[in-house]
Short mmCIF file of C-alpha atoms and ligand atoms in Angstrom, two decimals:
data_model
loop_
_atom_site.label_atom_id
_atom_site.label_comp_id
_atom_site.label_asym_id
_atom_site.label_seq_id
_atom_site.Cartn_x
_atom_site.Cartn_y
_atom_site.Cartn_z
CA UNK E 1 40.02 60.70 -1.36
CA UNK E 2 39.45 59.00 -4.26
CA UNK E 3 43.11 58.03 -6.42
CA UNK E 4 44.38 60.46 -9.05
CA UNK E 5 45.07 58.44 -11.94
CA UNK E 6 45.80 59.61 -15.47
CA UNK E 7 42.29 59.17 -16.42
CA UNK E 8 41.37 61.95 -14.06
CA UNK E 9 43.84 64.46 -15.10
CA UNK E 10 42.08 63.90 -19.13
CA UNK E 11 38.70 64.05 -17.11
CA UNK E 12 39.60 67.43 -15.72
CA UNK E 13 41.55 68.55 -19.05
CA UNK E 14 38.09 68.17 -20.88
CA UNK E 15 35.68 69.60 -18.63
CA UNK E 16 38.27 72.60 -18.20
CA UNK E 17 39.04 72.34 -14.22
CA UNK E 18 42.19 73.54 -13.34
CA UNK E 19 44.62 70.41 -12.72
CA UNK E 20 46.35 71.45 -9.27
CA UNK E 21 49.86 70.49 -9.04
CA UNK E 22 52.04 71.42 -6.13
CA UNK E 23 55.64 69.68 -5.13
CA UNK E 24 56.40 67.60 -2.46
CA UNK E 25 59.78 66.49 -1.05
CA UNK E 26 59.51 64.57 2.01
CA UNK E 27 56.65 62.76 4.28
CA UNK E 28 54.72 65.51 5.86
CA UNK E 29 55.23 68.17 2.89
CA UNK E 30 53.51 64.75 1.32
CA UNK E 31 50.88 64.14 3.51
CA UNK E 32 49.80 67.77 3.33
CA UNK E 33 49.68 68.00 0.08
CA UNK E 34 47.36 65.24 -0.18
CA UNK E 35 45.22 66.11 2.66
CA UNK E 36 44.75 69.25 0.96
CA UNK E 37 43.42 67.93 -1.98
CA UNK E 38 46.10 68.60 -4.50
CA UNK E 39 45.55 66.48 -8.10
CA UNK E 40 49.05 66.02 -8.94
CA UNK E 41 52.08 65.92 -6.67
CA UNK E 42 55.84 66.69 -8.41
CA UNK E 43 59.06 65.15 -6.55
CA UNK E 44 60.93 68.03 -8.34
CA UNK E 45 64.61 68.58 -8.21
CA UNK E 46 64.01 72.08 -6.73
CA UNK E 47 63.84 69.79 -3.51
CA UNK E 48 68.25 69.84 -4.12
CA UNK E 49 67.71 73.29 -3.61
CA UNK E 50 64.95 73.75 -1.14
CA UNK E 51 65.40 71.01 0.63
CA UNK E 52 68.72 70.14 0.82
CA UNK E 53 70.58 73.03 0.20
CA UNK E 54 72.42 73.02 -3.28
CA UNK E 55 73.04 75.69 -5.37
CA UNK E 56 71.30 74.37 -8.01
CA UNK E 57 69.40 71.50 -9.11
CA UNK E 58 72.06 69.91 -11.14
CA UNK E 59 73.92 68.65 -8.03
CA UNK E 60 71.40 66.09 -6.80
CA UNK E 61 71.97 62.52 -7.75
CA UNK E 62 69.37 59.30 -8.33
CA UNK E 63 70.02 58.21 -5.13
CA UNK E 64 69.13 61.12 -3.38
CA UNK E 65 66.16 61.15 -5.43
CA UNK E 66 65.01 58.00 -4.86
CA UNK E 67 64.84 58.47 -1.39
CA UNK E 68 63.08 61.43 -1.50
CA UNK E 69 60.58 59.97 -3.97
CA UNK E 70 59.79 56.95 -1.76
CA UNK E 71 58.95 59.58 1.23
CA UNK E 72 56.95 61.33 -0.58
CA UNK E 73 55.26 57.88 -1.63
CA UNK E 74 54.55 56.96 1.91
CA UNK E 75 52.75 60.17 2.73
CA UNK E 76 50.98 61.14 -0.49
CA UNK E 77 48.58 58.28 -1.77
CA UNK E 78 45.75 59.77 -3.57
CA UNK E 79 47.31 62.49 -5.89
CA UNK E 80 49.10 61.78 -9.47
CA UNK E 81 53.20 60.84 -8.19
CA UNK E 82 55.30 62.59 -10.46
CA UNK E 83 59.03 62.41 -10.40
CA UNK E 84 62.13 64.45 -11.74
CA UNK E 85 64.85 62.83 -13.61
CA UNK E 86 67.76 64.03 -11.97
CA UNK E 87 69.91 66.10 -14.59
CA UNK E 88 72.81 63.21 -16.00
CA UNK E 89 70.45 60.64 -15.56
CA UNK E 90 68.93 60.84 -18.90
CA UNK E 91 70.50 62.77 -21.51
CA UNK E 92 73.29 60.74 -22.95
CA UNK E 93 70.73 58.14 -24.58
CA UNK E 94 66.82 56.98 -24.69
CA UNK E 95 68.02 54.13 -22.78
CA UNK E 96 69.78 55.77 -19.76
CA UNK E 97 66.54 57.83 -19.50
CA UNK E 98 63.60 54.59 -20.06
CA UNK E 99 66.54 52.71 -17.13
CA UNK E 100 66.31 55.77 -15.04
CA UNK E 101 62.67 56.30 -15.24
CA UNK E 102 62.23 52.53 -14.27
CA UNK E 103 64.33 52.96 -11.48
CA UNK E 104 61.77 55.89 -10.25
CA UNK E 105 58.52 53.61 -10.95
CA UNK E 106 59.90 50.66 -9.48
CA UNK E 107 62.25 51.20 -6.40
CA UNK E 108 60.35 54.75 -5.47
CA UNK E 109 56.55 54.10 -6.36
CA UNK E 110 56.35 57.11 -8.93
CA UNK E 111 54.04 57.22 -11.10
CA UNK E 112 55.33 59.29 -14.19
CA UNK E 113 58.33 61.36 -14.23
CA UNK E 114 58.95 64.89 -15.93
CA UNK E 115 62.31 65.64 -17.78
CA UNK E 116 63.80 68.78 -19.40
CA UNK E 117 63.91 69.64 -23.20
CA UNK E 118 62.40 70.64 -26.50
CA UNK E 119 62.42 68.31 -30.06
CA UNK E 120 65.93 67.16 -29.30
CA UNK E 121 64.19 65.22 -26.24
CA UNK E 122 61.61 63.65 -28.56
CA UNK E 123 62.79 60.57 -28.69
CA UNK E 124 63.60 60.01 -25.76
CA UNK E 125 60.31 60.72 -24.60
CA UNK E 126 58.86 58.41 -27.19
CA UNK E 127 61.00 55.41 -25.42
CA UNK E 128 59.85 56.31 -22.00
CA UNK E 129 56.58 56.73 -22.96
CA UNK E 130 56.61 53.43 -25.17
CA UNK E 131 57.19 50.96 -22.11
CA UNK E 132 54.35 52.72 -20.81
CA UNK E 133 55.38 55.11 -18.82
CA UNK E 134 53.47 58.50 -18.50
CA UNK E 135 55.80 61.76 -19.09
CA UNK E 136 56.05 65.42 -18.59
CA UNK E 137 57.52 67.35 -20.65
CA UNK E 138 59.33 70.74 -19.15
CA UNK E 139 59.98 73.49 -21.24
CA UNK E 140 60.29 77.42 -21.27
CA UNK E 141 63.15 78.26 -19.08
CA UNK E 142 64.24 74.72 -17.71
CA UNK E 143 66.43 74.98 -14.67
CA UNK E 144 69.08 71.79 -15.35
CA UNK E 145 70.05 73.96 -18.82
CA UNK E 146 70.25 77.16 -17.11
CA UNK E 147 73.98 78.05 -17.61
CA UNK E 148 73.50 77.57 -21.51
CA UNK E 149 70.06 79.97 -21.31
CA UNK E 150 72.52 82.59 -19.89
CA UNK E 151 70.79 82.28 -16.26
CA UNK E 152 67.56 82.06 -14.83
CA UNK E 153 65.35 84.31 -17.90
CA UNK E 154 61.80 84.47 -19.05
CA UNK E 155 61.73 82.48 -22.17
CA UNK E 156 59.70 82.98 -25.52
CA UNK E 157 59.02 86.76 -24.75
CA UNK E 158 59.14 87.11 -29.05
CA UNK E 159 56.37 86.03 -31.47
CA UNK E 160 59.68 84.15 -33.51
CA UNK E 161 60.27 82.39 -29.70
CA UNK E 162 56.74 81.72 -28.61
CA UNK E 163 56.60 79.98 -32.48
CA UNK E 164 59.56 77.62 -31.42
CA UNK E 165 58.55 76.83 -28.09
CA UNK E 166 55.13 76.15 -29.69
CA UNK E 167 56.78 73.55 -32.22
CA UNK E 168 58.40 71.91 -29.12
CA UNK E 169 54.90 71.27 -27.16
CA UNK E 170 53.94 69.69 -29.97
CA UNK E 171 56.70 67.08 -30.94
CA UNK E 172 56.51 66.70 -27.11
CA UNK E 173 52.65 65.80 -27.85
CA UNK E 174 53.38 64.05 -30.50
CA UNK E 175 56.48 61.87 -28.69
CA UNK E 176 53.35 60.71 -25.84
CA UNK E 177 53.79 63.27 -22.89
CA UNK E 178 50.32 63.15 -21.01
CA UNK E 179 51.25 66.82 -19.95
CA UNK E 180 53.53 69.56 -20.60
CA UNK E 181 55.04 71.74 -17.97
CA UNK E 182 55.83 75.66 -19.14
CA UNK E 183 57.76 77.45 -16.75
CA UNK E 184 59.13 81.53 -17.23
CA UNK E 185 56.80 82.15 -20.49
CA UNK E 186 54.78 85.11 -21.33
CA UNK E 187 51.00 84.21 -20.32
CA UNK E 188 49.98 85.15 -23.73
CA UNK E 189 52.07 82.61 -24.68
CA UNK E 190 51.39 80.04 -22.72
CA UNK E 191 47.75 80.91 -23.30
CA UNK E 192 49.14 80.37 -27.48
CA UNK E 193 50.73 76.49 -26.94
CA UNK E 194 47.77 75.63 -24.60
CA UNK E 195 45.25 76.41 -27.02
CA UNK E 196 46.78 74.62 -29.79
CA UNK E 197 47.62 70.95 -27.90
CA UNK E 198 45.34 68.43 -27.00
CA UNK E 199 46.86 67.72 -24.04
CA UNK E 200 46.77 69.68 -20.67
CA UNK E 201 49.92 72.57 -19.74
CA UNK E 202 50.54 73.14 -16.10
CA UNK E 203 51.68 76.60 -15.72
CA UNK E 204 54.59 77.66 -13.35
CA UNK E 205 55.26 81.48 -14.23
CA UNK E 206 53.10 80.96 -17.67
CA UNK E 207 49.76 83.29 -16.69
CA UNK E 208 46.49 81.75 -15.25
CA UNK E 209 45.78 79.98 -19.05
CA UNK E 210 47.08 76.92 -18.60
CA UNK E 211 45.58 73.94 -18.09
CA UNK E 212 46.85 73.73 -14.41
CA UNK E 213 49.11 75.26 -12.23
CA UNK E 214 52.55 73.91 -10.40
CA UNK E 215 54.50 75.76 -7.60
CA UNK E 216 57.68 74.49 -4.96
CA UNK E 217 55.73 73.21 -2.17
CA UNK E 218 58.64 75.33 0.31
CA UNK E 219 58.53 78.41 -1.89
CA UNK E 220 54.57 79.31 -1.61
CA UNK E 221 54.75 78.07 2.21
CA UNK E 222 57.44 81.06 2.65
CA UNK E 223 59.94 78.60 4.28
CA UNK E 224 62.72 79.32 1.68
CA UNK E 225 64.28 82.49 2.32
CA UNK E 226 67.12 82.80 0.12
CA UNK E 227 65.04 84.01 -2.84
CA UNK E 228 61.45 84.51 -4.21
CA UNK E 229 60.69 84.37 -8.33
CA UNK E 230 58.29 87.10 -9.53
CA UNK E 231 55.98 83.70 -10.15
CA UNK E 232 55.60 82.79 -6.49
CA UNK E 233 52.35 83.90 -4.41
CA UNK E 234 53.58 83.27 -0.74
CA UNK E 235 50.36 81.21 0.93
CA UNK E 236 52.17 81.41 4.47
CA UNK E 237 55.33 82.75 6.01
CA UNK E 238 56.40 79.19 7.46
CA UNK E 239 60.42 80.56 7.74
CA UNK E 240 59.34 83.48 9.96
CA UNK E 241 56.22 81.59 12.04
CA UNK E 242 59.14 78.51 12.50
CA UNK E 243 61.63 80.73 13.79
CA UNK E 244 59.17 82.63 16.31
CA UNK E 245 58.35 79.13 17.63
CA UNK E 246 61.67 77.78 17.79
CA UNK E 247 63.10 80.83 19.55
CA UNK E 248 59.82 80.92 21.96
CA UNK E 249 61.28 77.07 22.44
CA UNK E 250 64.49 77.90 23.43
CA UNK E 251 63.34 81.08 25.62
CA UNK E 252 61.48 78.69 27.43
CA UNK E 253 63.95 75.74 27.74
CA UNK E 254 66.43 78.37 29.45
CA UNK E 255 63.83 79.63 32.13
CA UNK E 256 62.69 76.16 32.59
CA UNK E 257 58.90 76.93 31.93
CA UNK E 258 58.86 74.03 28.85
CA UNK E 259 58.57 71.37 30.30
CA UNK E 260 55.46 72.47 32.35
CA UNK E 261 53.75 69.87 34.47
CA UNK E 262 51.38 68.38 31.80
CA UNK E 263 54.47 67.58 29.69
CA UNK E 264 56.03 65.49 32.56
CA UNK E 265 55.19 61.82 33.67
CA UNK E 266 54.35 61.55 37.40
CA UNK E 267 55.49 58.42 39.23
CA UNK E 268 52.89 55.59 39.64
CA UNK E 269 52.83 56.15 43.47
CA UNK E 270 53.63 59.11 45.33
CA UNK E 271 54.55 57.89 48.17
CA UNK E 272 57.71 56.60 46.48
CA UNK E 273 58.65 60.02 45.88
CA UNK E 274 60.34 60.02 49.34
CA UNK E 275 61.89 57.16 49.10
CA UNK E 276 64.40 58.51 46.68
CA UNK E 277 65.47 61.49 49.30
O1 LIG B 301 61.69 70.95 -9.69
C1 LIG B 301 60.60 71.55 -9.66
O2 LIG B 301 60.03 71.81 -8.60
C2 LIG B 301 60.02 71.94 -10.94
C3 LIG B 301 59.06 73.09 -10.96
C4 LIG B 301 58.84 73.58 -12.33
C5 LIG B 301 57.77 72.83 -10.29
O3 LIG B 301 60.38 71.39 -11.94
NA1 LIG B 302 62.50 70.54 -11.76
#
């Protein structure tokens, strides 16, 4: 496969082909992704909840990150690598978040990361962005903020709302993201922003308007079972085909028919075999 780069994500913003985006966390969930021809792979924090277990995403640190990001690296080499900044690792100033992003480029391989926020995020974006740097923006309902959106909601569901997060895509625009990520929006919304930028939306939640679609890697493989959004089309049931294995594993392990003789080594001469009676 030929490399993603940011040149083919414009390419297939102007001839109108759906940019598909789909997270990765890890090696194989990497290497699939790939294989299957995905254009742009997201190291997103949902991996803190996915993946490792959190509550939420704000719990994950850089470190974590990091070594999640360079996994991903070693298994996914054609698609766009796009990386989360990890809640706290960006907010208190334009320079934590340019030092954080560098951190992601240079010690993970990433190619762009995505962060959280409307205007107030502007200029950060603009540094990031300014050292050259590609960026996401995320906004609609944005995960790392949910306590202060009153939980996990569908945002802009008023024309007043959909105006505002409208305004926000575009100082995001305007501050240099390459792409803006809605998530939880009314499709006739998101249809509303992606009509007016000049730069490509990726849609989780947001309708099938959008300039591309995103989903969590482990939700639309059915291998997280704790919950499901309304957004997620399950692709597989990985948690329950897993289990069947794994307990077909164990069955067998107990009634010693794994391993069978195909499994096992023999010895390079038989004869030895009675030597050791
Ligand atoms: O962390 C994540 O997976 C995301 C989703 C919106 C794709 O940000
Ligand atoms: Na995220």
């Amino acid at each position: 496969r030929p490399k993603v780069t940011l040149n083919t994500i414009k390419s297939l913003y102007k001839k109108n082909i759906p940019i598909a985006s789909l997270t990765a966390h890890d090696f194989p969930s990497g290497i699939v992704a790939d294989r299957a021809g995905v254009d742009l792979v997201l190291v997103g924090d949902s991996l803190a909840m996915v993946a490792l277990g959190y509550d939420n995403t704000n719990q994950i640190t850089m470190d974590e990150m990091l070594s999640h990001c360079r996994a991903v690296a070693r298994g996914s080499k054609a698609p766009f690598l796009v990386a989360d900044l990890p809640f706290g690792t960006y907010e208190v100033s334009p320079e934590q978040a340019l030092e954080s992003s560098i951190r992601l480029i240079r010690e993970a391989k990433m190619e762009g990361v995505k962060l959280e926020g409307g205007i107030e995020m502007a200029a950060t974006i603009k540094k990031i962005t300014t050292a050259g740097i590609p960026v996401i923006g995320h906004i609609g309902l944005t995960p790392q903020r949910s306590a202060s959106l009153g939980g996990f909601r569908v945002q802009a569901r008023t024309a007043t709302g959909a105006r505002k997060l409208l305004r926000s895509a575009q100082a995001l625009q305007e501050a240099g993201c390459f792409a803006i990520l809605l998530e939880a929006v009314p499709a006739p919304v998101a249809k509303f922003v992606t009509q007016a930028l000049t730069i490509p939306t990726i849609g989780i939640g947001a309708g099938n308007q959008c300039s591309g679609q995103v989903l969590v890697q482990l939700d639309m493989l059915g291998s997280f079972d704790r919950f499901t959004p309304k957004f997620v089309k399950k692709y597989a049931d990985a948690f329950e085909t897993n289990s069947a294995a794994i307990a077909e594993y164990v069955r067998d392990v107990k009634e010693r028919s794994f391993p069978g003789e195909e499994h096992a080594y023999s010895m390079r001469n038989e004869d030895d075999i009675k030597k050791l009676e």
